[in-house]
Amino acid sequence: MTEEPRQAPHQTYHRPGTRQAIPPGWPGRRPQDRIVLDPGGPTWMDLTTVLAYVLIFILGGAVLVTLIPGFREQFIQPDGTLSEGSFTFAINLISYSILTVLALIACWRPFIASFRTFRRHGWLKIGLIPAIWFTCIMVNALVVMSAGGDIKSDNQLAIEGMTTEVAFLPMVLVTVFMAPFVEEYIFRHLLIGKLSRWVNVWVCVAISMVLFASIHFISTGFTFDPVQIIPYLTLAAAITVAYVLTGKSLAYATILHVFNNLVSIVVAYTLLPLLPEGM
């Protein structure tokens, strides 16, 4: 008698930036697969970008832009006062331009590869973007009602102030595209995608959420009403969970963040000017 060859146990194979095979759970079923994206290991370019981000936004290095001869004078109004909104926006434009270039150099390969998450259930994932945004809005609305007042942070008020002095398209460029990409690269791609090589992914999620929410209160010295942090934590929770469940897709996290900021900016330019002052 000849012995029948033994079947090798199902194995899971992983290729960076591609599909990861999942063994079938029941006989006769087709093998399923899911998109699993490999962010790769830390690089010197990652370190350079993070150090630039810390220098510019946490250590206040962005103010170095004001040392450029004639820079400040461009924002002096006829009455001799400084146009605060335009001045602040110009600093942000230069800062985010530098960081966007550095981040793109550091992660353009995994960023492009992460669009592969849409190969599986693509339309469902696209449809979930406005649904996730709407859920965040509802949660924030409940918080506002529970708090019995406005929960706008100084960061949000500063952005709304800029909309009265800065044209729509430049504001979209910085607030809707540059800032979300840089933040998703740092707080999701690095703090979750790469850090989870050594730390449990859900621990990384918690770290990412707290740091992402906190960074928006730098201008106040991290002093704020605890209720004001809720909208940022809600957005952070939505993006980080979506990032993990889409196979660590930097593209999906960025698109979700872009959608959120785009709606906010459109509302700020179209609806807020129609509201009575003080609202």
mmCIF file of C-alpha atoms in Angstrom:
data_model
loop_
_atom_site.group_PDB
_atom_site.id
_atom_site.type_symbol
_atom_site.label_atom_id
_atom_site.label_comp_id
_atom_site.label_asym_id
_atom_site.label_seq_id
_atom_site.Cartn_x
_atom_site.Cartn_y
_atom_site.Cartn_z
ATOM 1 C CA MET A 1 0.000 0.000 0.000
ATOM 2 C CA THR A 2 1.165 3.388 -0.836
ATOM 3 C CA GLU A 3 0.752 6.073 1.735
ATOM 4 C CA GLU A 4 -1.214 9.087 0.565
ATOM 5 C CA PRO A 5 0.772 12.302 0.688
ATOM 6 C CA ARG A 6 -0.018 14.361 3.745
ATOM 7 C CA GLN A 7 -1.444 17.792 3.100
ATOM 8 C CA ALA A 8 0.609 20.667 4.374
ATOM 9 C CA PRO A 9 -1.197 22.865 6.859
ATOM 10 C CA HIS A 10 -2.545 26.100 5.517
ATOM 11 C CA GLN A 11 -0.045 28.873 5.846
ATOM 12 C CA THR A 12 -0.432 32.609 5.730
ATOM 13 C CA TYR A 13 1.914 34.438 3.406
ATOM 14 C CA HIS A 14 2.588 38.129 3.637
ATOM 15 C CA ARG A 15 4.103 40.395 1.027
ATOM 16 C CA PRO A 16 4.590 44.082 1.869
ATOM 17 C CA GLY A 17 1.916 46.262 0.320
ATOM 18 C CA THR A 18 -0.037 43.348 -1.141
ATOM 19 C CA ARG A 19 -2.691 40.816 -0.169
ATOM 20 C CA GLN A 20 -2.304 38.451 2.745
ATOM 21 C CA ALA A 21 -3.850 35.042 2.111
ATOM 22 C CA ILE A 22 -6.287 33.790 4.732
ATOM 23 C CA PRO A 23 -6.785 29.983 4.912
ATOM 24 C CA PRO A 24 -10.367 28.805 4.293
ATOM 25 C CA GLY A 25 -12.355 28.192 7.458
ATOM 26 C CA TRP A 26 -14.628 25.429 6.068
ATOM 27 C CA PRO A 27 -14.115 22.705 3.449
ATOM 28 C CA GLY A 28 -15.381 23.678 0.030
ATOM 29 C CA ARG A 29 -15.245 27.413 0.578
ATOM 30 C CA ARG A 30 -13.087 29.576 -1.626
ATOM 31 C CA PRO A 31 -10.017 30.959 0.151
ATOM 32 C CA GLN A 32 -10.697 34.500 1.305
ATOM 33 C CA ASP A 33 -8.184 37.268 1.335
ATOM 34 C CA ARG A 34 -7.916 40.727 2.736
ATOM 35 C CA ILE A 35 -5.747 43.681 1.986
ATOM 36 C CA VAL A 36 -2.857 43.939 4.431
ATOM 37 C CA LEU A 37 -0.430 46.796 3.949
ATOM 38 C CA ASP A 38 3.072 46.880 5.338
ATOM 39 C CA PRO A 39 4.131 50.413 6.388
ATOM 40 C CA GLY A 40 7.734 49.208 6.526
ATOM 41 C CA GLY A 41 10.325 49.926 9.179
ATOM 42 C CA PRO A 42 11.496 53.310 10.449
ATOM 43 C CA THR A 43 13.812 55.229 8.135
ATOM 44 C CA TRP A 44 16.130 58.188 8.482
ATOM 45 C CA MET A 45 13.647 60.210 6.454
ATOM 46 C CA ASP A 46 10.939 59.395 9.005
ATOM 47 C CA LEU A 47 13.192 60.688 11.768
ATOM 48 C CA THR A 48 14.002 63.842 9.795
ATOM 49 C CA THR A 49 10.307 64.575 9.204
ATOM 50 C CA VAL A 50 9.329 63.978 12.835
ATOM 51 C CA LEU A 51 12.155 66.216 14.080
ATOM 52 C CA ALA A 52 11.045 68.934 11.641
ATOM 53 C CA TYR A 53 7.446 68.612 12.895
ATOM 54 C CA VAL A 54 8.563 68.873 16.531
ATOM 55 C CA LEU A 55 10.795 71.852 15.762
ATOM 56 C CA ILE A 56 8.140 73.718 13.776
ATOM 57 C CA PHE A 57 4.975 73.105 15.778
ATOM 58 C CA ILE A 58 5.944 71.927 19.266
ATOM 59 C CA LEU A 59 9.097 73.988 19.874
ATOM 60 C CA GLY A 60 7.703 77.009 18.027
ATOM 61 C CA GLY A 61 10.188 76.970 15.186
ATOM 62 C CA ALA A 62 7.499 78.247 12.808
ATOM 63 C CA VAL A 63 8.102 81.772 14.116
ATOM 64 C CA LEU A 64 11.513 81.696 12.443
ATOM 65 C CA VAL A 65 9.643 82.484 9.242
ATOM 66 C CA THR A 66 8.952 85.953 10.633
ATOM 67 C CA LEU A 67 12.701 86.669 10.594
ATOM 68 C CA ILE A 68 12.663 86.729 6.787
ATOM 69 C CA PRO A 69 13.314 90.361 5.826
ATOM 70 C CA GLY A 70 10.086 92.099 4.821
ATOM 71 C CA PHE A 71 7.866 89.135 5.694
ATOM 72 C CA ARG A 72 5.917 90.760 8.522
ATOM 73 C CA GLU A 73 5.560 94.062 6.663
ATOM 74 C CA GLN A 74 3.488 92.366 3.950
ATOM 75 C CA PHE A 75 0.653 91.904 6.438
ATOM 76 C CA ILE A 76 0.509 95.438 7.847
ATOM 77 C CA GLN A 77 -2.851 97.045 7.048
ATOM 78 C CA PRO A 78 -3.296 100.700 6.026
ATOM 79 C CA ASP A 79 -4.207 101.616 9.614
ATOM 80 C CA GLY A 80 -0.887 100.198 10.827
ATOM 81 C CA THR A 81 -2.298 97.068 12.470
ATOM 82 C CA LEU A 82 -1.241 93.506 11.675
ATOM 83 C CA SER A 83 -3.627 91.291 9.736
ATOM 84 C CA GLU A 84 -3.492 88.436 12.223
ATOM 85 C CA GLY A 85 -5.421 85.885 10.143
ATOM 86 C CA SER A 86 -3.385 86.324 6.972
ATOM 87 C CA PHE A 87 -0.133 86.477 8.945
ATOM 88 C CA THR A 88 -0.843 83.218 10.784
ATOM 89 C CA PHE A 89 -2.004 81.527 7.588
ATOM 90 C CA ALA A 90 1.192 82.496 5.749
ATOM 91 C CA ILE A 91 3.285 80.923 8.522
ATOM 92 C CA ASN A 92 1.186 77.756 8.350
ATOM 93 C CA LEU A 93 1.459 77.656 4.554
ATOM 94 C CA ILE A 94 5.256 77.730 4.662
ATOM 95 C CA SER A 95 5.438 75.276 7.574
ATOM 96 C CA TYR A 96 3.081 72.710 6.055
ATOM 97 C CA SER A 97 4.686 73.047 2.629
ATOM 98 C CA ILE A 98 8.020 71.991 4.126
ATOM 99 C CA LEU A 99 6.491 69.142 6.125
ATOM 100 C CA THR A 100 4.373 67.898 3.215
ATOM 101 C CA VAL A 101 7.432 67.607 0.983
ATOM 102 C CA LEU A 102 9.386 65.782 3.699
ATOM 103 C CA ALA A 103 6.479 63.425 4.449
ATOM 104 C CA LEU A 104 5.949 62.641 0.765
ATOM 105 C CA ILE A 105 9.627 61.802 0.333
ATOM 106 C CA ALA A 106 9.458 59.594 3.432
ATOM 107 C CA CYS A 107 6.315 57.618 2.610
ATOM 108 C CA TRP A 108 5.248 58.019 -1.004
ATOM 109 C CA ARG A 109 5.715 54.305 -1.779
ATOM 110 C CA PRO A 110 3.542 52.952 1.088
ATOM 111 C CA PHE A 111 1.100 55.816 0.552
ATOM 112 C CA ILE A 112 0.514 54.840 -3.081
ATOM 113 C CA ALA A 113 0.411 51.150 -2.133
ATOM 114 C CA SER A 114 -2.211 51.857 0.548
ATOM 115 C CA PHE A 115 -4.793 52.745 -2.131
ATOM 116 C CA ARG A 116 -4.982 48.967 -2.697
ATOM 117 C CA THR A 117 -7.354 48.804 0.248
ATOM 118 C CA PHE A 118 -10.092 49.931 -2.163
ATOM 119 C CA ARG A 119 -9.643 46.785 -4.256
ATOM 120 C CA ARG A 120 -11.798 44.885 -1.774
ATOM 121 C CA HIS A 121 -15.240 46.294 -0.924
ATOM 122 C CA GLY A 122 -14.100 49.591 -2.420
ATOM 123 C CA TRP A 123 -17.549 51.150 -2.796
ATOM 124 C CA LEU A 124 -18.468 50.156 0.740
ATOM 125 C CA LYS A 125 -15.313 51.772 2.107
ATOM 126 C CA ILE A 126 -15.969 54.934 0.104
ATOM 127 C CA GLY A 127 -19.571 55.063 1.299
ATOM 128 C CA LEU A 128 -18.474 54.676 4.914
ATOM 129 C CA ILE A 129 -16.458 57.918 4.763
ATOM 130 C CA PRO A 130 -19.486 60.287 4.947
ATOM 131 C CA ALA A 131 -21.189 57.852 7.332
ATOM 132 C CA ILE A 132 -18.233 57.959 9.725
ATOM 133 C CA TRP A 133 -18.114 61.755 9.459
ATOM 134 C CA PHE A 134 -21.846 62.024 10.211
ATOM 135 C CA THR A 135 -21.465 59.751 13.234
ATOM 136 C CA CYS A 136 -18.704 62.006 14.585
ATOM 137 C CA ILE A 137 -20.947 65.046 14.098
ATOM 138 C CA MET A 138 -23.789 63.374 15.994
ATOM 139 C CA VAL A 139 -21.500 62.409 18.880
ATOM 140 C CA ASN A 140 -20.141 65.948 19.067
ATOM 141 C CA ALA A 141 -23.668 67.388 18.963
ATOM 142 C CA LEU A 142 -24.653 65.206 21.912
ATOM 143 C CA VAL A 143 -21.596 66.442 23.804
ATOM 144 C CA VAL A 144 -22.518 70.068 23.050
ATOM 145 C CA MET A 145 -26.050 69.495 24.331
ATOM 146 C CA SER A 146 -24.754 67.741 27.438
ATOM 147 C CA ALA A 147 -22.195 70.479 28.123
ATOM 148 C CA GLY A 148 -24.851 73.143 27.681
ATOM 149 C CA GLY A 149 -22.659 75.460 25.647
ATOM 150 C CA ASP A 150 -20.115 75.997 22.910
ATOM 151 C CA ILE A 151 -17.130 73.619 22.820
ATOM 152 C CA LYS A 152 -15.082 75.381 20.146
ATOM 153 C CA SER A 153 -11.371 75.312 20.919
ATOM 154 C CA ASP A 154 -8.998 78.216 20.341
ATOM 155 C CA ASN A 155 -7.616 76.267 17.394
ATOM 156 C CA GLN A 156 -11.061 76.076 15.764
ATOM 157 C CA LEU A 157 -11.748 79.758 16.476
ATOM 158 C CA ALA A 158 -8.393 80.696 14.917
ATOM 159 C CA ILE A 159 -9.257 78.777 11.742
ATOM 160 C CA GLU A 160 -12.657 80.440 11.556
ATOM 161 C CA GLY A 161 -10.939 83.802 12.003
ATOM 162 C CA MET A 162 -8.626 83.087 9.072
ATOM 163 C CA THR A 163 -11.583 82.452 6.778
ATOM 164 C CA THR A 164 -12.465 86.148 6.971
ATOM 165 C CA GLU A 165 -9.047 87.176 5.652
ATOM 166 C CA VAL A 166 -7.807 84.265 3.509
ATOM 167 C CA ALA A 167 -9.239 83.177 0.153
ATOM 168 C CA PHE A 168 -11.024 79.832 -0.046
ATOM 169 C CA LEU A 169 -8.611 77.928 -2.325
ATOM 170 C CA PRO A 170 -5.387 78.684 -0.381
ATOM 171 C CA MET A 171 -7.185 77.699 2.822
ATOM 172 C CA VAL A 172 -8.306 74.430 1.215
ATOM 173 C CA LEU A 173 -4.745 73.702 0.080
ATOM 174 C CA VAL A 174 -3.330 73.953 3.609
ATOM 175 C CA THR A 175 -6.221 72.935 5.870
ATOM 176 C CA VAL A 176 -7.838 70.279 3.697
ATOM 177 C CA PHE A 177 -4.878 68.657 1.937
ATOM 178 C CA MET A 178 -1.505 69.469 3.490
ATOM 179 C CA ALA A 179 -2.381 69.339 7.200
ATOM 180 C CA PRO A 180 -4.381 66.067 7.051
ATOM 181 C CA PHE A 181 -1.673 64.305 5.048
ATOM 182 C CA VAL A 182 1.110 65.367 7.418
ATOM 183 C CA GLU A 183 -0.952 64.480 10.500
ATOM 184 C CA GLU A 184 -1.995 61.087 9.141
ATOM 185 C CA TYR A 185 1.598 60.305 8.213
ATOM 186 C CA ILE A 186 2.786 61.044 11.757
ATOM 187 C CA PHE A 187 -0.127 59.970 13.948
ATOM 188 C CA ARG A 188 -1.310 56.937 11.988
ATOM 189 C CA HIS A 189 1.456 55.768 9.615
ATOM 190 C CA LEU A 190 4.275 56.180 12.130
ATOM 191 C CA LEU A 191 2.642 55.952 15.563
ATOM 192 C CA ILE A 192 0.416 52.997 14.617
ATOM 193 C CA GLY A 193 1.696 51.461 11.389
ATOM 194 C CA LYS A 194 5.386 51.380 12.263
ATOM 195 C CA LEU A 195 5.306 51.483 16.060
ATOM 196 C CA SER A 196 2.989 48.436 16.149
ATOM 197 C CA ARG A 197 5.948 46.317 15.043
ATOM 198 C CA TRP A 198 7.064 46.420 18.692
ATOM 199 C CA VAL A 199 3.977 47.601 20.632
ATOM 200 C CA ASN A 200 0.441 46.165 20.652
ATOM 201 C CA VAL A 201 -1.537 47.885 17.911
ATOM 202 C CA TRP A 202 -4.374 48.990 20.216
ATOM 203 C CA VAL A 203 -1.876 50.529 22.623
ATOM 204 C CA CYS A 204 -0.523 52.418 19.603
ATOM 205 C CA VAL A 205 -4.086 53.495 18.767
ATOM 206 C CA ALA A 206 -4.521 54.952 22.255
ATOM 207 C CA ILE A 207 -1.189 56.777 22.049
ATOM 208 C CA SER A 208 -2.053 58.132 18.607
ATOM 209 C CA MET A 209 -5.488 59.377 19.704
ATOM 210 C CA VAL A 210 -4.218 61.196 22.787
ATOM 211 C CA LEU A 211 -1.301 62.846 20.983
ATOM 212 C CA PHE A 212 -3.442 63.787 17.974
ATOM 213 C CA ALA A 213 -6.055 65.469 20.187
ATOM 214 C CA SER A 214 -3.466 67.164 22.401
ATOM 215 C CA ILE A 215 -1.440 68.637 19.540
ATOM 216 C CA HIS A 216 -4.354 70.922 18.637
ATOM 217 C CA PHE A 217 -3.952 72.764 21.931
ATOM 218 C CA ILE A 218 -0.286 73.752 21.588
ATOM 219 C CA SER A 219 -1.198 77.414 21.123
ATOM 220 C CA THR A 220 -2.866 77.458 24.557
ATOM 221 C CA GLY A 221 0.021 75.752 26.321
ATOM 222 C CA PHE A 222 -2.131 72.621 26.554
ATOM 223 C CA THR A 223 -4.635 74.385 28.790
ATOM 224 C CA PHE A 224 -8.258 73.919 27.777
ATOM 225 C CA ASP A 225 -11.732 73.016 28.910
ATOM 226 C CA PRO A 226 -11.829 69.167 28.935
ATOM 227 C CA VAL A 227 -15.032 69.253 26.864
ATOM 228 C CA GLN A 228 -13.169 70.998 24.027
ATOM 229 C CA ILE A 229 -11.020 67.931 23.405
ATOM 230 C CA ILE A 230 -14.026 65.696 22.665
ATOM 231 C CA PRO A 231 -14.368 66.592 18.928
ATOM 232 C CA TYR A 232 -10.686 65.829 18.386
ATOM 233 C CA LEU A 233 -10.878 62.553 20.301
ATOM 234 C CA THR A 234 -13.994 61.578 18.337
ATOM 235 C CA LEU A 235 -12.261 62.261 15.017
ATOM 236 C CA ALA A 236 -9.089 60.533 16.210
ATOM 237 C CA ALA A 237 -11.038 57.437 17.276
ATOM 238 C CA ALA A 238 -12.843 57.249 13.936
ATOM 239 C CA ILE A 239 -9.691 57.650 11.855
ATOM 240 C CA THR A 240 -7.488 55.334 13.895
ATOM 241 C CA VAL A 241 -10.010 52.500 13.972
ATOM 242 C CA ALA A 242 -10.645 52.939 10.224
ATOM 243 C CA TYR A 243 -6.873 52.915 9.638
ATOM 244 C CA VAL A 244 -6.446 49.597 11.456
ATOM 245 C CA LEU A 245 -9.510 47.905 9.963
ATOM 246 C CA THR A 246 -8.562 48.866 6.386
ATOM 247 C CA GLY A 247 -5.233 47.087 6.758
ATOM 248 C CA LYS A 248 -3.264 50.143 7.926
ATOM 249 C CA SER A 249 -4.171 52.163 4.868
ATOM 250 C CA LEU A 250 -2.600 55.618 5.015
ATOM 251 C CA ALA A 251 -4.644 56.563 1.937
ATOM 252 C CA TYR A 252 -7.964 55.720 3.609
ATOM 253 C CA ALA A 253 -7.088 57.573 6.819
ATOM 254 C CA THR A 254 -5.986 60.616 4.825
ATOM 255 C CA ILE A 255 -9.133 60.657 2.667
ATOM 256 C CA LEU A 256 -11.331 60.415 5.768
ATOM 257 C CA HIS A 257 -9.444 63.297 7.392
ATOM 258 C CA VAL A 258 -9.588 65.342 4.168
ATOM 259 C CA PHE A 259 -13.356 64.827 3.941
ATOM 260 C CA ASN A 260 -13.854 65.990 7.532
ATOM 261 C CA ASN A 261 -11.753 69.133 7.043
ATOM 262 C CA LEU A 262 -13.302 69.921 3.660
ATOM 263 C CA VAL A 263 -16.813 69.936 5.100
ATOM 264 C CA SER A 264 -15.660 72.146 7.989
ATOM 265 C CA ILE A 265 -14.007 74.661 5.666
ATOM 266 C CA VAL A 266 -16.952 74.780 3.268
ATOM 267 C CA VAL A 267 -19.279 75.422 6.211
ATOM 268 C CA ALA A 268 -16.944 78.107 7.560
ATOM 269 C CA TYR A 269 -16.929 79.965 4.236
ATOM 270 C CA THR A 270 -20.587 79.566 3.340
ATOM 271 C CA LEU A 271 -22.765 79.191 6.424
ATOM 272 C CA LEU A 272 -20.885 80.877 9.286
ATOM 273 C CA PRO A 273 -20.960 84.359 7.660
ATOM 274 C CA LEU A 274 -24.789 84.075 7.547
ATOM 275 C CA LEU A 275 -25.091 83.514 11.320
ATOM 276 C CA PRO A 276 -25.658 86.461 13.652
ATOM 277 C CA GLU A 277 -22.534 87.715 15.408
ATOM 278 C CA GLY A 278 -21.714 85.962 18.632
ATOM 279 C CA MET A 279 -23.075 82.593 17.540
#
